[in-house]
Each structure stands twice: as structure tokens, then as C-alpha cells.
Short mmCIF file of C-alpha atoms in Angstrom, two decimals:
data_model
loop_
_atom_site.label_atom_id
_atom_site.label_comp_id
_atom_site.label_asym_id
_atom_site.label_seq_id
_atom_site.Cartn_x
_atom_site.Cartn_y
_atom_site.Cartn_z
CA UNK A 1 0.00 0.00 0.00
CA UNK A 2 1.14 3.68 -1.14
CA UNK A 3 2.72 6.09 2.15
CA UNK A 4 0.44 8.02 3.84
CA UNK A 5 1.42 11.98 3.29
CA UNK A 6 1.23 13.47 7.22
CA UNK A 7 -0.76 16.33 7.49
CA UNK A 8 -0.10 19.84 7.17
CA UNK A 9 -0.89 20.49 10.68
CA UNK A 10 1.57 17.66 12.25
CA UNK A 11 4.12 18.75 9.33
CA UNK A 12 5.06 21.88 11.79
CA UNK A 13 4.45 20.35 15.19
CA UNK A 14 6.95 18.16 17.17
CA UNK A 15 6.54 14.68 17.55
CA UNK A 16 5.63 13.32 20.48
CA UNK A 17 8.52 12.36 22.96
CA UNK A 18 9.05 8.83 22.81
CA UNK A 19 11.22 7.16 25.50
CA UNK A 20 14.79 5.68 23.78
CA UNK A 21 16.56 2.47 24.55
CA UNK A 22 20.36 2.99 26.27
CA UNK A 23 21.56 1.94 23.15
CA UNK A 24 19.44 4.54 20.99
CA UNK A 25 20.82 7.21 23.28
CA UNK A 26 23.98 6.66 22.97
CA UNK A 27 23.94 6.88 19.54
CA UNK A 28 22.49 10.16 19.84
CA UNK A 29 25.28 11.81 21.99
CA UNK A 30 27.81 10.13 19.64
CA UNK A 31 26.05 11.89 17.08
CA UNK A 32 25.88 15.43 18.20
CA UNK A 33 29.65 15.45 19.30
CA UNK A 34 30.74 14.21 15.79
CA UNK A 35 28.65 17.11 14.68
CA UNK A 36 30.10 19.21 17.26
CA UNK A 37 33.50 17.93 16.21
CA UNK A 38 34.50 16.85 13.01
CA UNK A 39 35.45 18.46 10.22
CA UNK A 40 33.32 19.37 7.38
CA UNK A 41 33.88 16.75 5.38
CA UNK A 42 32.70 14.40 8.18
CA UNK A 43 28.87 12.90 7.20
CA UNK A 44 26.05 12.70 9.18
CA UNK A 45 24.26 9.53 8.93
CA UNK A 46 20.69 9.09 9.49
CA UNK A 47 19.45 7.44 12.51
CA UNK A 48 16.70 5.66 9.98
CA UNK A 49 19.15 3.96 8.68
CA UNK A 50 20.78 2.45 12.33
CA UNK A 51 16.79 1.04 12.87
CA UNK A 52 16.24 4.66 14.82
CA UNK A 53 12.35 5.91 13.68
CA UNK A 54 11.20 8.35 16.04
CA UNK A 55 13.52 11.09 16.85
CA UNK A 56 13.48 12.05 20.40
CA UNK A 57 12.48 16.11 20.16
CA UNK A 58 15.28 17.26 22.96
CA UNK A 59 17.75 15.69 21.05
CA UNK A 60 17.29 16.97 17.79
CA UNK A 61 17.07 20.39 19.11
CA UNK A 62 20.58 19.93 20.67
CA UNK A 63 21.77 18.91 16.83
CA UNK A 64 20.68 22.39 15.95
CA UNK A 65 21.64 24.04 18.95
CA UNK A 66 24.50 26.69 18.06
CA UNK A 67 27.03 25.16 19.83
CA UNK A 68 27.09 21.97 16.89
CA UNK A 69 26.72 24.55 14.34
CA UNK A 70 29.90 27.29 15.25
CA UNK A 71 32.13 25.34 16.62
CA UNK A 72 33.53 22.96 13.94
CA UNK A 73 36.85 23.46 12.88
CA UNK A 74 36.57 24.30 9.28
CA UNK A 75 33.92 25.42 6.64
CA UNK A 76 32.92 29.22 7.58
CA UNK A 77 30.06 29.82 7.97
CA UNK A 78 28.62 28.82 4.44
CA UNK A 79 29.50 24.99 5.49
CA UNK A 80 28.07 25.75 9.03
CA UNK A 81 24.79 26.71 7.52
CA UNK A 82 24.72 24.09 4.90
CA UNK A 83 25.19 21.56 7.97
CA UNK A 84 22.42 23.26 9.84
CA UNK A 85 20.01 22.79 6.99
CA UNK A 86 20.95 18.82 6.37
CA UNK A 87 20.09 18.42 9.83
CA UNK A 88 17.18 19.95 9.64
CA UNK A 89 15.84 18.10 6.66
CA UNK A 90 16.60 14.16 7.84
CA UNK A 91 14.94 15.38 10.82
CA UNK A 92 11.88 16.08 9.14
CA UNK A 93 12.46 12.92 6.50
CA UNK A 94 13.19 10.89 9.81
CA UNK A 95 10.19 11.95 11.33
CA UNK A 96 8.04 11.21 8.79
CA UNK A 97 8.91 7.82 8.07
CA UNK A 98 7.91 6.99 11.87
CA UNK A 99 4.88 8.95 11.44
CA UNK A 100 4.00 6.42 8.35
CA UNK A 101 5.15 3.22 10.37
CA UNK A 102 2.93 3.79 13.23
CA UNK A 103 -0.04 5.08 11.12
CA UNK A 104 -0.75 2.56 8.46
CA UNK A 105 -4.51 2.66 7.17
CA UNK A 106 -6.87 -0.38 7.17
CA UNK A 107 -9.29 1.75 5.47
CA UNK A 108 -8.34 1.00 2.16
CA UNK A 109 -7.81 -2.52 2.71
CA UNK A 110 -11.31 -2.83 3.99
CA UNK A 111 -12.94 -0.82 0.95
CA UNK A 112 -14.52 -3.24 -1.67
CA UNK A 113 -16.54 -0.82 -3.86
CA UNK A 114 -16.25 2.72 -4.79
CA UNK A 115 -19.13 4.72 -7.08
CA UNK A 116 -18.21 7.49 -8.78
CA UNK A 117 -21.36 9.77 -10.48
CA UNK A 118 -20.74 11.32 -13.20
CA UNK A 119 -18.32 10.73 -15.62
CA UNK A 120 -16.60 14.03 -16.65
CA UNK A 121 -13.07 15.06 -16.56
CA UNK A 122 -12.41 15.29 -12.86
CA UNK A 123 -14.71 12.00 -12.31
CA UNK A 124 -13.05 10.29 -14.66
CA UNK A 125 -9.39 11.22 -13.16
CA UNK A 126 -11.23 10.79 -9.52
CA UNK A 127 -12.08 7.10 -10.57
CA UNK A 128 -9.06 6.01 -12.20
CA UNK A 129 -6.78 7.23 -9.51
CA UNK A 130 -9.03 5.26 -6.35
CA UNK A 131 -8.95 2.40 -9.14
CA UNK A 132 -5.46 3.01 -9.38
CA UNK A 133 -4.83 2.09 -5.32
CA UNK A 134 -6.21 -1.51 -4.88
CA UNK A 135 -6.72 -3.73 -8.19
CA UNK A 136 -9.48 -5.69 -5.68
CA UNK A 137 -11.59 -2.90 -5.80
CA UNK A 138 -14.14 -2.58 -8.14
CA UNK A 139 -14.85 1.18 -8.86
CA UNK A 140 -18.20 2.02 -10.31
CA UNK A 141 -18.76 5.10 -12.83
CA UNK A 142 -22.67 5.76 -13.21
CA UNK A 143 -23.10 7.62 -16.47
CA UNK A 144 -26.10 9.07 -18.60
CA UNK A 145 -24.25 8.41 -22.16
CA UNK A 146 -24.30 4.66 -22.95
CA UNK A 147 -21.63 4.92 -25.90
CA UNK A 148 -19.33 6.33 -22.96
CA UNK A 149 -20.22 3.20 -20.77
CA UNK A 150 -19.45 0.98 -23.65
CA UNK A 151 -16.20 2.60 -24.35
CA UNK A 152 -15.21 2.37 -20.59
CA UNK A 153 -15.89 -1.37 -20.32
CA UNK A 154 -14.57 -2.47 -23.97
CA UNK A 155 -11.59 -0.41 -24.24
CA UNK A 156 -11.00 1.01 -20.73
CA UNK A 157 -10.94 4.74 -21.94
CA UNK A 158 -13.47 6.82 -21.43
CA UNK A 159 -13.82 7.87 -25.30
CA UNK A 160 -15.27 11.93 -24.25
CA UNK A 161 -12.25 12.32 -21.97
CA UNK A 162 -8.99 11.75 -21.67
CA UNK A 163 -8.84 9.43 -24.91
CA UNK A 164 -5.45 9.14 -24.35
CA UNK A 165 -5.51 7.30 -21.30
CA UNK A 166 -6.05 3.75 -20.49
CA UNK A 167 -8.23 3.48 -17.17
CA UNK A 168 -7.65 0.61 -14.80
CA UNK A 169 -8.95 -2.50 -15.23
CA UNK A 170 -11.25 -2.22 -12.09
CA UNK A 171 -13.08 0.18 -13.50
CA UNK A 172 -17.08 -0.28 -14.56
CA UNK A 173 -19.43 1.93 -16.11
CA UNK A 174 -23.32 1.40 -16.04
CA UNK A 175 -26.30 3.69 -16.63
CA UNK A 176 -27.73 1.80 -14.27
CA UNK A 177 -28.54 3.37 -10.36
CA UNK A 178 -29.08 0.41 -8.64
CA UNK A 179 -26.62 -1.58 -9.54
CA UNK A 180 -23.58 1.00 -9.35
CA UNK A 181 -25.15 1.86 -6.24
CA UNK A 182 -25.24 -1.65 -4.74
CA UNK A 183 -22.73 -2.06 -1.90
CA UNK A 184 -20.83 0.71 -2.30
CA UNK A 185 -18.68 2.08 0.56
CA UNK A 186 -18.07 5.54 -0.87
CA UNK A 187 -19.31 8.00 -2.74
CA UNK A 188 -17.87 10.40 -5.08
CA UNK A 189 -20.58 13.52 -6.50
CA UNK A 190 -18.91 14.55 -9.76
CA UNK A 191 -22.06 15.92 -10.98
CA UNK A 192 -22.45 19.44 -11.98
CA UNK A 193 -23.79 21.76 -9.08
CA UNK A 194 -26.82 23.08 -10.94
CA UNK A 195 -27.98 19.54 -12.13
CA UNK A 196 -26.96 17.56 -8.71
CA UNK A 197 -30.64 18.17 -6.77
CA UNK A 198 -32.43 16.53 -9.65
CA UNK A 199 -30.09 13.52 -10.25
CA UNK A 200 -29.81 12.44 -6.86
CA UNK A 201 -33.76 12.93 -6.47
CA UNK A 202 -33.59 10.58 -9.33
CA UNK A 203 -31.54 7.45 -7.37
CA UNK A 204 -32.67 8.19 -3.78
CA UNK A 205 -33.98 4.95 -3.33
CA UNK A 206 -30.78 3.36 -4.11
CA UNK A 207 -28.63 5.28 -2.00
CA UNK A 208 -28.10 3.62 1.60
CA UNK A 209 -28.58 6.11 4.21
CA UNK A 210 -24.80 5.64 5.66
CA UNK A 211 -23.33 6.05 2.69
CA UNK A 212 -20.54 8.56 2.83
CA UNK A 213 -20.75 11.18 0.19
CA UNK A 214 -17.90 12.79 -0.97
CA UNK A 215 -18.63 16.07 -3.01
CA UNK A 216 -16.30 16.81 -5.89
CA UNK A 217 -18.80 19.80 -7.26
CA UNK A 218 -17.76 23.27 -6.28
CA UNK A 219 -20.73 25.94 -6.87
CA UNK A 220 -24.05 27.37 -5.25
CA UNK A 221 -27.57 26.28 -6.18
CA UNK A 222 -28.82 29.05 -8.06
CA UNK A 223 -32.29 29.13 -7.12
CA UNK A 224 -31.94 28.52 -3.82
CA UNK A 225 -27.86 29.67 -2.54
CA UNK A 226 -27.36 26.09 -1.25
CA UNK A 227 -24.38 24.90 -1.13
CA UNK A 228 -22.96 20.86 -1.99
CA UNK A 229 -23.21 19.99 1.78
CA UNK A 230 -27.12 21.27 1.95
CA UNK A 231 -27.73 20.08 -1.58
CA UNK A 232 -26.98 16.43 -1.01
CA UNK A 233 -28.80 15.58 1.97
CA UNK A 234 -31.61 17.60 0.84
CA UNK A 235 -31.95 16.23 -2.66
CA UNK A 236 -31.93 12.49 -1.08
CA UNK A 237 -33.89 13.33 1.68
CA UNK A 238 -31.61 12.44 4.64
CA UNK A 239 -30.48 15.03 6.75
CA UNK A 240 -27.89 12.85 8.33
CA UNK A 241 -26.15 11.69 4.87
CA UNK A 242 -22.12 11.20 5.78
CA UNK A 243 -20.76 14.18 3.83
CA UNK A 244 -17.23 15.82 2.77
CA UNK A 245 -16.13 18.17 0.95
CA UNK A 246 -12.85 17.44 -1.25
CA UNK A 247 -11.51 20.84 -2.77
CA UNK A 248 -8.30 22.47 -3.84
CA UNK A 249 -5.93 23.19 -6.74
CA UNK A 250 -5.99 20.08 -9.08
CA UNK A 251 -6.55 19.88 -12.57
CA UNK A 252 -8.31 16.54 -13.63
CA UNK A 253 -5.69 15.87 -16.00
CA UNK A 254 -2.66 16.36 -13.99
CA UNK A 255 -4.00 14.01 -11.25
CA UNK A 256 -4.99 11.66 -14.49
CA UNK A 257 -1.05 11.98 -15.27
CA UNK A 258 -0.18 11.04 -11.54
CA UNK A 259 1.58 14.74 -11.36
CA UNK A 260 2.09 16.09 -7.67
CA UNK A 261 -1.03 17.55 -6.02
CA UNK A 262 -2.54 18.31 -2.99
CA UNK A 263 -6.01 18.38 -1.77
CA UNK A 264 -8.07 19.22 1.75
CA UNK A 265 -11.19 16.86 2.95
CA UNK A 266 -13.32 18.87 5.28
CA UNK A 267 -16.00 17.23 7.13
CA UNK A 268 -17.78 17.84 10.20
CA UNK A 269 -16.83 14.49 11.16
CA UNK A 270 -13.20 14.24 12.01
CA UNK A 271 -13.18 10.25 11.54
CA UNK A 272 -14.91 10.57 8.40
CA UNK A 273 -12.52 13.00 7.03
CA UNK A 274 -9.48 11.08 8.36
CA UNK A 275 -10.48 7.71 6.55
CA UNK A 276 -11.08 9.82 3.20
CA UNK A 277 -7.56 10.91 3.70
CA UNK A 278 -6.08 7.68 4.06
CA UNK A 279 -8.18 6.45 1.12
CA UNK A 280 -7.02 9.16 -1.15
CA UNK A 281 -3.87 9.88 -0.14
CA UNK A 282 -0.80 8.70 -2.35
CA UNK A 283 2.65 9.64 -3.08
CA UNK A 284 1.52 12.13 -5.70
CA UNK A 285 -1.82 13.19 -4.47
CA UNK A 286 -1.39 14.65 -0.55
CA UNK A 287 -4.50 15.13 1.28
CA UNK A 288 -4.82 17.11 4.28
CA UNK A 289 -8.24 17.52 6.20
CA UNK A 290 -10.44 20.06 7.64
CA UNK A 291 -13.53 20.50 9.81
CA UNK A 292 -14.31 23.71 8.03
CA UNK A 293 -17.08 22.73 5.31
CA UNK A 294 -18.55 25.99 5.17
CA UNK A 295 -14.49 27.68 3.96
CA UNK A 296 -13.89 25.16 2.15
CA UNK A 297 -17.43 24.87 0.20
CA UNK A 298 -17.71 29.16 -0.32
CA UNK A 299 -13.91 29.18 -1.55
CA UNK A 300 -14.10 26.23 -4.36
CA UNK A 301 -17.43 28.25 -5.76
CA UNK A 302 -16.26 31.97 -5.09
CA UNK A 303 -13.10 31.01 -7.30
CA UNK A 304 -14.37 30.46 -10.15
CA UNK A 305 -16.19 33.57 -10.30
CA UNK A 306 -13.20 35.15 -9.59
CA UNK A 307 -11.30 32.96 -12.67
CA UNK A 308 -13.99 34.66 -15.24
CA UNK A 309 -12.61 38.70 -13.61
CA UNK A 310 -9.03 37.41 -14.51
CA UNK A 311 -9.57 35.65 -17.90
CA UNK A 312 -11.39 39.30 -19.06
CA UNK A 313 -8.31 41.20 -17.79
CA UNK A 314 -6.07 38.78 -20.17
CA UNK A 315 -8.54 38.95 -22.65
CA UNK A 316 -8.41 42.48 -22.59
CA UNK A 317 -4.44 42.75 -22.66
CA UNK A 318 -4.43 45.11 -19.40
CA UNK A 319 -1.48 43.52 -17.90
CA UNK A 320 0.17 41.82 -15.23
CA UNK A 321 -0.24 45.00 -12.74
CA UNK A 322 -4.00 45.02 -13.16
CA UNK A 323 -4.49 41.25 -13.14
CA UNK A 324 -2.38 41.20 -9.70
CA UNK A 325 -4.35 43.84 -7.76
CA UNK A 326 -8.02 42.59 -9.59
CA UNK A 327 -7.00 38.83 -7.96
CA UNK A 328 -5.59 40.38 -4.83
CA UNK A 329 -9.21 42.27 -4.49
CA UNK A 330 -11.35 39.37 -5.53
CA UNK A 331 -9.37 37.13 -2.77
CA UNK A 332 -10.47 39.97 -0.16
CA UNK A 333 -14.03 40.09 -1.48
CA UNK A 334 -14.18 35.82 -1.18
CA UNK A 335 -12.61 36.59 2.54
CA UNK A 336 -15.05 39.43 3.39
CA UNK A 337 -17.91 37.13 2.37
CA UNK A 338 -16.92 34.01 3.28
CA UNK A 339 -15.93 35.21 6.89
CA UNK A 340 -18.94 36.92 7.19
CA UNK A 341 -20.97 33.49 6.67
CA UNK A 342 -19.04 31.74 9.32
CA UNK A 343 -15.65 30.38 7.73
CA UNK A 344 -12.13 30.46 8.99
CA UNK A 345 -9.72 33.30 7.61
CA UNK A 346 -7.21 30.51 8.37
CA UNK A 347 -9.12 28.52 5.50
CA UNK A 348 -9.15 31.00 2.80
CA UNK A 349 -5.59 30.87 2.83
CA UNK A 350 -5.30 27.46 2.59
CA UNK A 351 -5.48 25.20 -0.59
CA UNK A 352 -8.78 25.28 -1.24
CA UNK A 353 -8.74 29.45 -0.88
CA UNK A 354 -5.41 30.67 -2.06
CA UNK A 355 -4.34 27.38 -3.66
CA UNK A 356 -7.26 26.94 -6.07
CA UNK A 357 -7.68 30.64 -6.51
CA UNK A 358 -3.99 30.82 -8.27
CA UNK A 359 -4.14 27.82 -10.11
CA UNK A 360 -7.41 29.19 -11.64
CA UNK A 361 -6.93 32.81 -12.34
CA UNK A 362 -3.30 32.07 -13.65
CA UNK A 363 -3.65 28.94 -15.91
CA UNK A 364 -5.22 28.42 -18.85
CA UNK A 365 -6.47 25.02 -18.26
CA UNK A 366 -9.12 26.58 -16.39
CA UNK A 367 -12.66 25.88 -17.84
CA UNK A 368 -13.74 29.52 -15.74
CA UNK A 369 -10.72 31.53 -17.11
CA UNK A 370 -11.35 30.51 -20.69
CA UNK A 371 -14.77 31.73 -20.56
CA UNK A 372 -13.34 35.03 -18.71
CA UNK A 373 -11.29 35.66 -21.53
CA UNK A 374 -13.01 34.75 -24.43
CA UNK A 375 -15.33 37.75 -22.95
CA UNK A 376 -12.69 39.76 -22.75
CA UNK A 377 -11.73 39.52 -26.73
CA UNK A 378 -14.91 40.31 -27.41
CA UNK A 379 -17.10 37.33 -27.57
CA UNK A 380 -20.57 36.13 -26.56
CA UNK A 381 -21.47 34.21 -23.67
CA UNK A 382 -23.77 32.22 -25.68
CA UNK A 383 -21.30 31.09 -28.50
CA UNK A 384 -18.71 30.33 -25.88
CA UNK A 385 -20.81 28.50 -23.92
CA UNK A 386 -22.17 26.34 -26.95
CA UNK A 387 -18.61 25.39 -27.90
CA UNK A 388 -17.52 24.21 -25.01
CA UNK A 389 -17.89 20.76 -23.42
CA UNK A 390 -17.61 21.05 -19.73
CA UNK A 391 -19.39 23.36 -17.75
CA UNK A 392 -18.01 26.23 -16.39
CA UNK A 393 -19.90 26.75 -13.20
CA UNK A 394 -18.62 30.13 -12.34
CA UNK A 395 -20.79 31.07 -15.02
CA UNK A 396 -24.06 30.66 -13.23
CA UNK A 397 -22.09 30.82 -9.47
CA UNK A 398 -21.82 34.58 -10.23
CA UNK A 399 -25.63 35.47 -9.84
CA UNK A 400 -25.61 33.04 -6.67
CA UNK A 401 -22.49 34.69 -5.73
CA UNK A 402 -23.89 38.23 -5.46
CA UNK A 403 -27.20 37.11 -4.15
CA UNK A 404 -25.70 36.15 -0.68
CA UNK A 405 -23.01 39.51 -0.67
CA UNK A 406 -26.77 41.71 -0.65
CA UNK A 407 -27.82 38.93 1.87
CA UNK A 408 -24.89 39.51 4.07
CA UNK A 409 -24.48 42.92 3.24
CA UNK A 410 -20.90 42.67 1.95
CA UNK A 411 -19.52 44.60 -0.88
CA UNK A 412 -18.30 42.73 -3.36
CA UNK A 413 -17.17 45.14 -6.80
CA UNK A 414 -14.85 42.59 -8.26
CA UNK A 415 -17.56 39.94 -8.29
CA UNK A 416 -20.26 42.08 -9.15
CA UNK A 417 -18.81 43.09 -12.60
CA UNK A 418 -18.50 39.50 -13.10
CA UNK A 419 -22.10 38.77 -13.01
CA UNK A 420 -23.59 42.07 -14.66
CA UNK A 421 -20.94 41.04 -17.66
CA UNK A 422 -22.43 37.09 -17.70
CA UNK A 423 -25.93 38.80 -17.31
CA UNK A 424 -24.73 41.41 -20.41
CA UNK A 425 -25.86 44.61 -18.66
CA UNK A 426 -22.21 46.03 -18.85
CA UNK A 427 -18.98 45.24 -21.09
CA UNK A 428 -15.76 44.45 -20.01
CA UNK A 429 -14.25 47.41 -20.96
CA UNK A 430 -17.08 49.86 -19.01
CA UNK A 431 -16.87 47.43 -15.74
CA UNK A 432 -12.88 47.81 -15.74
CA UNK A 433 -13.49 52.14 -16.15
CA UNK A 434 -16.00 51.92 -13.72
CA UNK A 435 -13.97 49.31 -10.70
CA UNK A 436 -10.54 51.81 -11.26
CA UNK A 437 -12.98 55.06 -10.70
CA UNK A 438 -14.45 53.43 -7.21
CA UNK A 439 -13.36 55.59 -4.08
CA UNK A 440 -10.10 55.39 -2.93
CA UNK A 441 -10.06 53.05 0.55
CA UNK A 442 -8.05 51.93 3.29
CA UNK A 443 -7.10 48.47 2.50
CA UNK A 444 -8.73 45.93 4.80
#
């Protein structure tokens, strides 16, 4: 089974003191007065590799102390610091190899089926990579197109995306509910926002009230401002449905390519979140978790609001100064909002805030940016929307979006010019005039 990544919050903590044999000790005091010592040619070897796991916190701080860092005979100050930093790193590597050891997961080896719905890009990537884990596992895609189903179980490649890539063998497709639904342990909701309330009215009766859903859709409900975690439970009518959110900066096709990427779970159940992490979690996907649902939920749908503002500006040509300060004001405006409806600050700055926010605005993969600047060159919404073949949800988030800032009574500018461009009450060109002739303010 893959390493577990450790999480982001244990990453900068200590480890716990763990009580060391005479002979582990020993080694350690050897250790720090070679450091102290030698010269600067002299090595320092790992105590991973002498059977040593769990570094002892006191200790390690003495290898850093300044003592073992000035006083070796030889190599300035540039080997001095060099030393400093090697020690520093195996610590960490050294730590998190004992981290692993004592926190193996059964919860993949217990998992037997997986469903993913819907069967778009990030679905698609979603499914191949839990596919991808455990060969034993059967994952199960339910789609609408039956050509697509065909193509998945003939061929293993899911002929509307990512024709290019062979998906694991453990992979099934169906049309069918009830039978993709049939002992699943998981749940993965790749289905667009605005269509997720009547799908899963659709398959209710197949759903088994424990099931844990996790929520791959970032957006608001149009009609009615809800959000993925008040969608799903409502739609299946089960207030109690398991539920997390998984958010953050990751293209579908990256993860489909096995590049490096990291994630956040958030779920108001701890255990719940923890077992998605160890489900997920991989040496090139790194999932941290959350309890903040709410952050996490507001950020992945604010963003892509906030993708259309910055595709315009590079539509428009208006630079790298005006598309820094228009993404540094939309990621207030998120903050001001999202705060305001009960998130953590600390969340907005996290992956799925600042992460997914960046790797949206700034790359072109980005369904939400393409339709941002296809606006800003001069285009109609309607003809970009017809051409493409994913939805962009920012599109109808915007409306949503601004809905809940009169709600909440937050100003939101940035935003705003978003949605009275997607409603086409105002161009791109008279929104930027008007947003650089707004009152000059404190920043807050």
C-alpha cells in the first residue's frame, strides 16, 4: 500500500517524545559530538538507517543548537549553515517515516466498492486514480451516455475524456442506479452543481442512508444559494447523509497523469474526514483535512467567479499590474464574504482558498478563465458557452455569488462586474473604467 502523506498540521508540530533504549541514546550523543567535532567533510548519517524511527524532540534540538553549528573546525560559515540545513531536513524525513510506520490505514484494505457519479473530466481522473490504489476494488462510474459506458468497459478509456488514457482494469461503467449503487462504501458527486438536486432525487432509493458522500462539485444552487453539503442531503432526503467536501488546486488531467497535487477533505466528522484521507492519499496526491465545510465549500465556488474577472483582464491585454491587484481584491471580497458566513480566515488561505484561486486565475487550463477571456476579446457568452464541453460553473455561481453579498451585506465590486458582464448589462471594458474610478479606501 502507497505512504500516507502526514498532514499539514503535524508537518510543523513536534513529535511526540518517545522514550529511547540505552543503546538509541547513545547513539544520539555520539552523534551530536561528531557534529560538534569533526570536520566538514565528516557525514552525518541518518538514525533511519541504524533502525532509529522516532527522533526524540530534545535531542534533535541539541543537533541544531548553536554550539554543533559554530564550533567545527573548518567550513565558515557557508558549510556551518549548509550543515544546519541537512540536519534539519533528515529530521523532518526521519520523522516522517515513523509517522507512516505507526499510522498505516486499514481503510483501504477494507474498501470493496467505490461509485463514482458522473463521468466528466475530474470524475473520470477521480475514478481512475481510487482504481489506481487496490486492483481488488471494483470502482463504479454511473453515467447518462451509454456509448461512454461501452467505451469504458470495452476499451478502458473513457472515449469523451482523456482518450489518451487507459483506465484501470477495475473500472465499470453502467447507466444503471441500482446496480452501481449496490454495496458501495463511498461515494464520489462529480455531478455538476446546478444539475446535482435533480439527479440524486432521481436514485434516492438506491442510496443507503450511511453512505458517505464525498462532493467533488464546487458551486451554489442558483435558485436557492445552497451549497454541496445542503444540496446532497436535501436532494436524497436524509439530513444525516455522511458528507465531505474534497476541494483544492488540481486539474483533472494532472491528477490523471499522476503529477504532484494536494487536496483538503473537510467534514464535520473528524473520523470521516481522516479515513477519506487515508483512502485518497498517495505519493503524488497529498491530502490534508479540515472540519471547516462551510471555507472550504464558499472558496471552491467563489473562485471560479473570480477565474472569469481574470480571464477578461487577459482577454483584454491590461497587464500583469492590473491582473495582480483585480486577484488580490477578488481574494479579499471571497474573505469578506466568506468570513462573514461563518468560515475560517485561516481557511481561505489554505489550498482550497489561495491554492485553487492561483491555479485558476493564472492557468489556462481553467474551464472559468477561458470563458473570462473569451469575454474579454470580445465574444458572446452564448457562442462560448455552446462550444464548449464542460461546464463552467462560475458562469451561473456569479448570480448566486452576489445574491448572498446583498444577503450579508458585503460589498463585493470585483464579483459584481463579473455577473452584470455574464448577465450582459455592462462590457468588459465599461466594468474595468468603472472598478478603477471606485473611491479610494483603506485596504482591509
Amino acid at each position: 500500500m502507497a505512504a500516507l502523506p502526514f498532514s499539514d498540521r503535524l508537518l510543523f508540530s513536534p513529535p511526540k517524545t518517545l522514550s529511547l533504549p540505552p543503546r538509541e541514546l547513545h547513539t544520539r550523543t555520539s552523534l551530536h559530538f561528531s557534529l560538534s567535532r569533526s570536520s566538514p567533510q565528516s557525514r552525518y548519517t541518518c538514525p533511519c538507517s541504524a533502525g532509529t524511527l522516532d527522533p526524540d524532540p530534545a535531542s534533535e534540538e541539541s543537533n541544531l543548537s548553536s554550539s554543533s553549528i559554530t564550533s567545527s573546525s573548518g567550513g565558515g560559515k557557508d558549510g556551518n549553515r549548509r550543515r544546519a540545513v541537512r540536519i534539519a531536513w533528515e529530521k523532518l524525513v526521519r520523522w516522517s517515516r515513523s509517522w507512516r510506520s505507526r499510522n498505516k490505514s486499514v481503510v483501504l484494505e477494507k474498501t470493496r466498492k467505490v461509485v463514482v457519479l458522473g463521468g466528466g473530466s475530474f470524475g473520470t481522473a477521480m475514478a481512475a486514480h481510487v482504481a489506481s490504489k487496490k486492483s481488488e476494488m471494483e470502482v463504479s462510474m454511473l453515467l447518462r451516455d451509454d456509448h461512454v459506458c461501452q467505451s469504458i468497459n470495452e476499451t478502458h478509456i473513457n472515449s469523451k475524456y482523456f482518450a489518451g488514457h487507459k483506465l484501470p482494469e477495475n473500472i465499470v461503467a453502467t447507466t444503471c442506479a441500482k446496480d452501481a449503487l449496490a454495496g458501495a462504501d463511498f461515494c464520489f458527486h462529480a455531478v455538476p452543481v446546478q444539475f446535482s438536486s435533480s439527479f440524486l432525487e432521481g436514485i434516492s432509493q438506491y442510496v443507503d442512508p450511511k453512505l458517505p458522500f464525498i462532493s467533488l462539485s464546487k458551486g451554489l444552487e442558483l435558485n436557492t444559494l445552497r451549497m454541496m453539503s445542503q444540496v446532497i442531503p436535501k436532494a436524497l432526503g436524509n439530513p444525516r447523509q455522511p458528507f465531505v467536501v474534497l476541494s483544492g488546486p488540481s486539474f483533472a488531467v494532472e491528477l490523471m497523469n499522476k503529477l504532484p497535487t494536494a487536496m483538503v477533505v473537510a467534514s464535520k466528522d473528524k473520523k470521516l474526514a481522516s479515513a477519506i484521507q487515508q483512502l485518497l492519499a498517495s505519493p503524488h496526491l497529498r491530502i490534508s483535512t479540515s472540519s471547516d465545510v462551510k471555507g472550504v465549500e464558499i472558496a471552491g465556488a467563489l473562485k471560479n467567479v473570480l477565474a472569469i474577472a481574470a480571464g477578461i483582464v487577459e482577454g483584454m491585454n491590461l497587464g500583469n499590474n492590473c491582473m495582480a491587484a483585480l486577484v488580490a481584491q477578488g481574494c479579499s471580497e471571497i474573505r469578506w464574504l466568506a468570513t462573514k458566513m461563518g468560515a475560517k480566515a485561516t481557511t481561505l488561505a489554505g489550498l482550497s482558498g489561495s491554492g485553487d484561486i492561483m491555479l485558476t486565475c493564472f492557468v489556462n487550463l481553467s474551464r472559468n478563465r477561458t470563458v473570462g477571456l473569451r469575454l474579454g476579446a470580445g465574444e458572446k457568452l452564448e457562442d462560448i458557452l455552446s462550444s464548449m464541453s464542460q461546464v463552467a460553473e462560475g458562469v451561473s455561481t456569479a448570480g448566486a455569488v452576489i445574491a448572498l453579498a446583498q444577503k450579508y451585506h458585503v460589498k463585493m465590486p470585483v464579483l459584481t462586474a463579473v455577473a452584470r458582464i455574464i448577465d450582459n448589462e455592462l462590457t468588459p471594458k465599461k466594468a474595468v473604467l468603472e472598478l478603477m474610478s471606485l473611491p479610494q479606501v483603506e485596504e482591509v
